[in-house]
XYZ file of C-alpha atoms in Angstrom:
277
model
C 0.000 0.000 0.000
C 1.712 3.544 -1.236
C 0.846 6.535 0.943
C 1.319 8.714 -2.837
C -2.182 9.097 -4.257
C -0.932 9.746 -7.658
C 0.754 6.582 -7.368
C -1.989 4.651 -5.722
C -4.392 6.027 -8.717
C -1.491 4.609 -11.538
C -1.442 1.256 -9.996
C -5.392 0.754 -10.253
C -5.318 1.832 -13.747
C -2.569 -1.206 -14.396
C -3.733 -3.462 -12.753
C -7.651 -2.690 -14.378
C -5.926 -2.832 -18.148
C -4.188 -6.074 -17.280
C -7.630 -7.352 -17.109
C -9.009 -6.486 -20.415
C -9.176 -8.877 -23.157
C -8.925 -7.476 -26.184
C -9.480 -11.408 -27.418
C -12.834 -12.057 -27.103
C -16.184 -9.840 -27.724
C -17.309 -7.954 -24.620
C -21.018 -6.656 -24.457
C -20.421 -3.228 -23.200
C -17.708 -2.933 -26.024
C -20.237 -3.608 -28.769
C -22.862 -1.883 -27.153
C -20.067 0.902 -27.356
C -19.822 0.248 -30.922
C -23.504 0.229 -31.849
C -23.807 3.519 -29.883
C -21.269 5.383 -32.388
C -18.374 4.987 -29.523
C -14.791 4.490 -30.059
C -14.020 2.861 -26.842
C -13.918 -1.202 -29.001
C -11.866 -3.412 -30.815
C -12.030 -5.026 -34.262
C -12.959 -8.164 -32.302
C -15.990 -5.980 -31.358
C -17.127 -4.903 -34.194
C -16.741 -8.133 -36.063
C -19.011 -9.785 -33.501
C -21.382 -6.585 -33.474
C -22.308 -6.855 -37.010
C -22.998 -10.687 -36.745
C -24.986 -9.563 -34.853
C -26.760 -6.937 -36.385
C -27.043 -9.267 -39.542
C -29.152 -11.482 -37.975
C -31.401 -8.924 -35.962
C -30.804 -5.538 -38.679
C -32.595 -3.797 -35.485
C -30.317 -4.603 -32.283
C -28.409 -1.420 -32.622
C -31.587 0.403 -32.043
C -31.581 -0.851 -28.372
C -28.806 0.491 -27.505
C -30.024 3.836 -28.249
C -33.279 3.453 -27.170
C -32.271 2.250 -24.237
C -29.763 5.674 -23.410
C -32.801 7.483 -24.730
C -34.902 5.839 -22.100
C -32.144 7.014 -19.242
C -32.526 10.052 -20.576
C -35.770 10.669 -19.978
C -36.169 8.476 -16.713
C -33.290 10.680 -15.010
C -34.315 14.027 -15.944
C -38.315 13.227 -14.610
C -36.877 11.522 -11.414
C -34.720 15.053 -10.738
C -36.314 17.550 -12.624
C -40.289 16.180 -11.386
C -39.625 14.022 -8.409
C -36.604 15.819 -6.566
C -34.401 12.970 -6.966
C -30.618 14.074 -6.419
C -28.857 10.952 -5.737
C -28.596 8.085 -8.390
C -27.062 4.345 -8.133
C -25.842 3.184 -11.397
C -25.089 -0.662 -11.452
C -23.694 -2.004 -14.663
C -23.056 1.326 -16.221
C -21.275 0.454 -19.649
C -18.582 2.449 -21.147
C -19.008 6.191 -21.133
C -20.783 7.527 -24.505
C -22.856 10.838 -24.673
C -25.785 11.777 -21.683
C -24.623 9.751 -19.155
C -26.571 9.575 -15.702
C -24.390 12.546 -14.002
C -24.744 14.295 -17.303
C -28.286 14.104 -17.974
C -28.901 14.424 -13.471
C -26.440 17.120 -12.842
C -27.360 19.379 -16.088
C -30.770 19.721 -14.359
C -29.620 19.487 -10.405
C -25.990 20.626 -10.040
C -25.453 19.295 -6.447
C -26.530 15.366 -7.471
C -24.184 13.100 -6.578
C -24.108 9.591 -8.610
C -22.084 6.023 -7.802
C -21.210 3.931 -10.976
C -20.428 0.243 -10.320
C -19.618 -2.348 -13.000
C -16.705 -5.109 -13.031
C -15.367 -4.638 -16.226
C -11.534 -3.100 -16.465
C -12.576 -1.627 -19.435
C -15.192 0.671 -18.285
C -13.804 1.511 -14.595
C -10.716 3.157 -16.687
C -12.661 4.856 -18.832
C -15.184 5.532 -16.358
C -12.087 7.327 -14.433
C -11.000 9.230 -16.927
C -14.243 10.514 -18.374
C -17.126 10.609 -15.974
C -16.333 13.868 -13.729
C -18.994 15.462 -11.670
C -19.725 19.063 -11.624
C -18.068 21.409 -8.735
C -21.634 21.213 -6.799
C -22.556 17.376 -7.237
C -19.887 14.202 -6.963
C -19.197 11.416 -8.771
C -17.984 8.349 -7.842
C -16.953 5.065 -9.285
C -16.666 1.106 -8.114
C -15.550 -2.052 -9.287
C -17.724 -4.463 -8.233
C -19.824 -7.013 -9.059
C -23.639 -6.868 -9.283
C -23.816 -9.812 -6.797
C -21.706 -8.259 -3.867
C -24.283 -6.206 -2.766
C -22.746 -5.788 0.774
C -19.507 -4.145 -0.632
C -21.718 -1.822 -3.369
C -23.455 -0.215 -0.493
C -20.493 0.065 2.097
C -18.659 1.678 -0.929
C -21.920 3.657 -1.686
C -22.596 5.502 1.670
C -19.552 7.459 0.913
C -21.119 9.403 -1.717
C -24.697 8.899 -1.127
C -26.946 9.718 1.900
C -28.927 5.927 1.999
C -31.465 7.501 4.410
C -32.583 9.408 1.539
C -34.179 8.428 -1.597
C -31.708 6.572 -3.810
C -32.434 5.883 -7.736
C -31.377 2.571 -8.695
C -30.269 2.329 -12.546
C -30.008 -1.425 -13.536
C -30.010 -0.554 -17.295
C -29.577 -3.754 -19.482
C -27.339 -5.482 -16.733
C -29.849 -8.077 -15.367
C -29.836 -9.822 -18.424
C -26.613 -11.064 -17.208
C -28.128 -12.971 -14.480
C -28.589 -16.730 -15.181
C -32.258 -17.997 -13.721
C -30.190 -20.182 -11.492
C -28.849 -17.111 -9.732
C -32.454 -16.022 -8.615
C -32.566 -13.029 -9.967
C -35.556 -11.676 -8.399
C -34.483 -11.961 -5.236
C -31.086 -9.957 -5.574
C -32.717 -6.997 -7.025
C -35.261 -7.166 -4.616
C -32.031 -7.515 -2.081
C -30.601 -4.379 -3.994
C -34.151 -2.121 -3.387
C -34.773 -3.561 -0.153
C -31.444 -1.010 1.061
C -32.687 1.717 0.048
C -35.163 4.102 2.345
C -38.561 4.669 1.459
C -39.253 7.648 -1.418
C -36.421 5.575 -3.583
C -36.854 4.510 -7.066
C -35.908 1.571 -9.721
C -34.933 1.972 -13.149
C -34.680 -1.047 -14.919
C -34.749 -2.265 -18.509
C -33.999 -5.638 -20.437
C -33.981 -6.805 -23.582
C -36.748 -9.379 -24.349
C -37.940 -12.291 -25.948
C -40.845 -12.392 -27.859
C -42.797 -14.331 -30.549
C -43.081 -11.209 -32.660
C -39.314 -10.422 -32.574
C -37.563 -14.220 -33.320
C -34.552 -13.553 -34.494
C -33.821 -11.260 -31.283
C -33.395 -14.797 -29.592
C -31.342 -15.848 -33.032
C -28.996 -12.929 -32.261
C -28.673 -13.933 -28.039
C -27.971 -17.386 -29.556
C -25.028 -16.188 -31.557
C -23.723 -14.443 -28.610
C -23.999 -16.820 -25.800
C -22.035 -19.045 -28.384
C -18.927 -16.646 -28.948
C -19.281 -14.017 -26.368
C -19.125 -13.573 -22.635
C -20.522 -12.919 -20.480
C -23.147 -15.035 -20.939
C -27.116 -13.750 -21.466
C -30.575 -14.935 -20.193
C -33.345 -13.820 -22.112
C -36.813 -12.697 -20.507
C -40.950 -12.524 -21.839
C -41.966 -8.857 -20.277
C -44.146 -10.113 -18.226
C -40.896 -11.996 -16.826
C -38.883 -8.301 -16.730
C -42.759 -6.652 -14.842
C -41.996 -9.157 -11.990
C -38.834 -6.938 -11.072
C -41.015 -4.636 -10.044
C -43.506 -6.616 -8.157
C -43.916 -4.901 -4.524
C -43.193 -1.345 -6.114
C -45.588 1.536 -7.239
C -45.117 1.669 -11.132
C -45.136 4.552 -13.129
C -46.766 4.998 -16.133
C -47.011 3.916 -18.564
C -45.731 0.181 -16.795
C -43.214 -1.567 -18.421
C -43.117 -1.284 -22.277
C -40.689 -0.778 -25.042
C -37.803 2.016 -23.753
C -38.749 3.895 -27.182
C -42.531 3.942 -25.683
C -41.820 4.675 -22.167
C -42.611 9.014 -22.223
C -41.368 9.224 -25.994
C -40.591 13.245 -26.207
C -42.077 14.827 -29.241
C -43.366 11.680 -30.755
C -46.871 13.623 -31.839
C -49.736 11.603 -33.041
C -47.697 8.918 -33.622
C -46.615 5.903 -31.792
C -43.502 5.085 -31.720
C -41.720 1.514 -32.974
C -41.484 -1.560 -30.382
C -37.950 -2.431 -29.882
C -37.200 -5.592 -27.625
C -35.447 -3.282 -24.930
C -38.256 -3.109 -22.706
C -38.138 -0.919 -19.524
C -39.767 0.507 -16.409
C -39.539 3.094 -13.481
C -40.630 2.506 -10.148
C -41.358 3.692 -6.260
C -40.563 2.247 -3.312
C -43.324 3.153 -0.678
């Protein structure tokens, strides 16, 4: 252990790139890549457009999906007072980010990131900074070590005040062995009353077949590994919580913004936001 902060700070940053493999497709790196980022490798982008070839539409998750944080964050601070935010599985940095999007409207918010992959904690160091009034902070952890989130948490957030919890296409990640109900309802059962969950999830659905096609592919040549979900499957997150409307529908349908007379396309990234009584 160095006593030299500088120092300290240089030997996370080595020992978080040592971890990357540059090898193997990584989810947040092609959801990086379908998002217009530069933060991928060819490796990536080889396995994005697979992808995209068998499901044309899959990059339109991915930005329905940021649209959908969008527009969730900025009615949970500008409408509901919300001013601190817990961002589990955050992805690699692109544009509007939760501290953006929160802290544009509420300076003084004050946001935790938490994901376990090298890749986006350096990143997530380098880019994510928090305005002068707010703070941001940043963890390496994994979903299921919920213990050390919120000891790491409480010293940037207030947990006796309302908390919003962003679990934004990171589920999926959870096998059906795992139980995944109960360690999101582990994850909201931490936070005081007032609090909120975000959640979305891509899903599976008669209508959309070769979404499943394109999970296929990946669970066959990428890691880590996903579970796919009916939305009625991704609703039951939310069971013991006050929805919101308009429930939990396609992100691109969730509050669409200037969407006029018309409704807007179903994509299979299906999403929700929710009280805590």
């Amino acid at each position: 252990m160095t006593d030299n902060p500088a120092a300290a700070t240089n030997d996370v940053a080595v020992s978080l790139r040592a971890r990357i493999n540059t090898g193997q497709p990584h989810t947040a790196r092609i959801w990086n890549y379908w998002l217009g980022g530069k933060d991928n490798y060819e490796v990536d982008r080889a396995a994005g457009d697979q992808i995209r070839q068998l499901h044309p539409g899959i990059g339109e998750y991915a930005r329905h999906d940021r649209l959908f944080l969008g527009r969730a964050v900025r009615h949970l601070v500008g409408d509901l007072g919300i001013r601190q935010f817990l961002d589990i599985g955050t992805g690699l940095p692109t544009a509007d980010n939760t501290h953006e999007v929160a802290q544009s409207v509420a300076p003084e918010t004050r946001v935790v990131y938490v994901d376990n992959d090298p890749l986006v904690l350096t990143h997530a160091r380098a880019l994510l900074t928090s305005t002068p009034e707010g703070r941001t902070d940043y963890l390496d952890e994994d979903l299921r070590n919920i213990d050390a989130i919120f000891e790491h948490a409480a010293k940037t957030l207030d947990l006796s005040r309302p908390v919003a919890l962003m679990l934004l296409g990171v589920v999926i990640f959870l096998g059906d062995d795992e139980d995944p109900y109960r360690l999101v309802r582990q994850l909201v059962d931490r936070l005081p009353a007032g609090s909120y969950l975000v959640l979305s999830h891509t899903v599976t659905s008669p209508s959309m077949p070769d979404v499943d096609e394109a999970v296929k592919f990946w669970n066959e040549h990428g890691t880590p590994k996903l579970t796919q979900r009916t939305p009625e499957d991704v609703t039951r997150f939310f069971d013991g919580l006050e929805l919101l409307e308009p429930g939990v529908v396609s992100c691109s349908r969730w509050r669409p913004e200037d969407s006029g007379d018309t409704e807007p396309e179903e994509v299979a990234m299906f999403g929700g936001v929710a009280r805590k009584d």
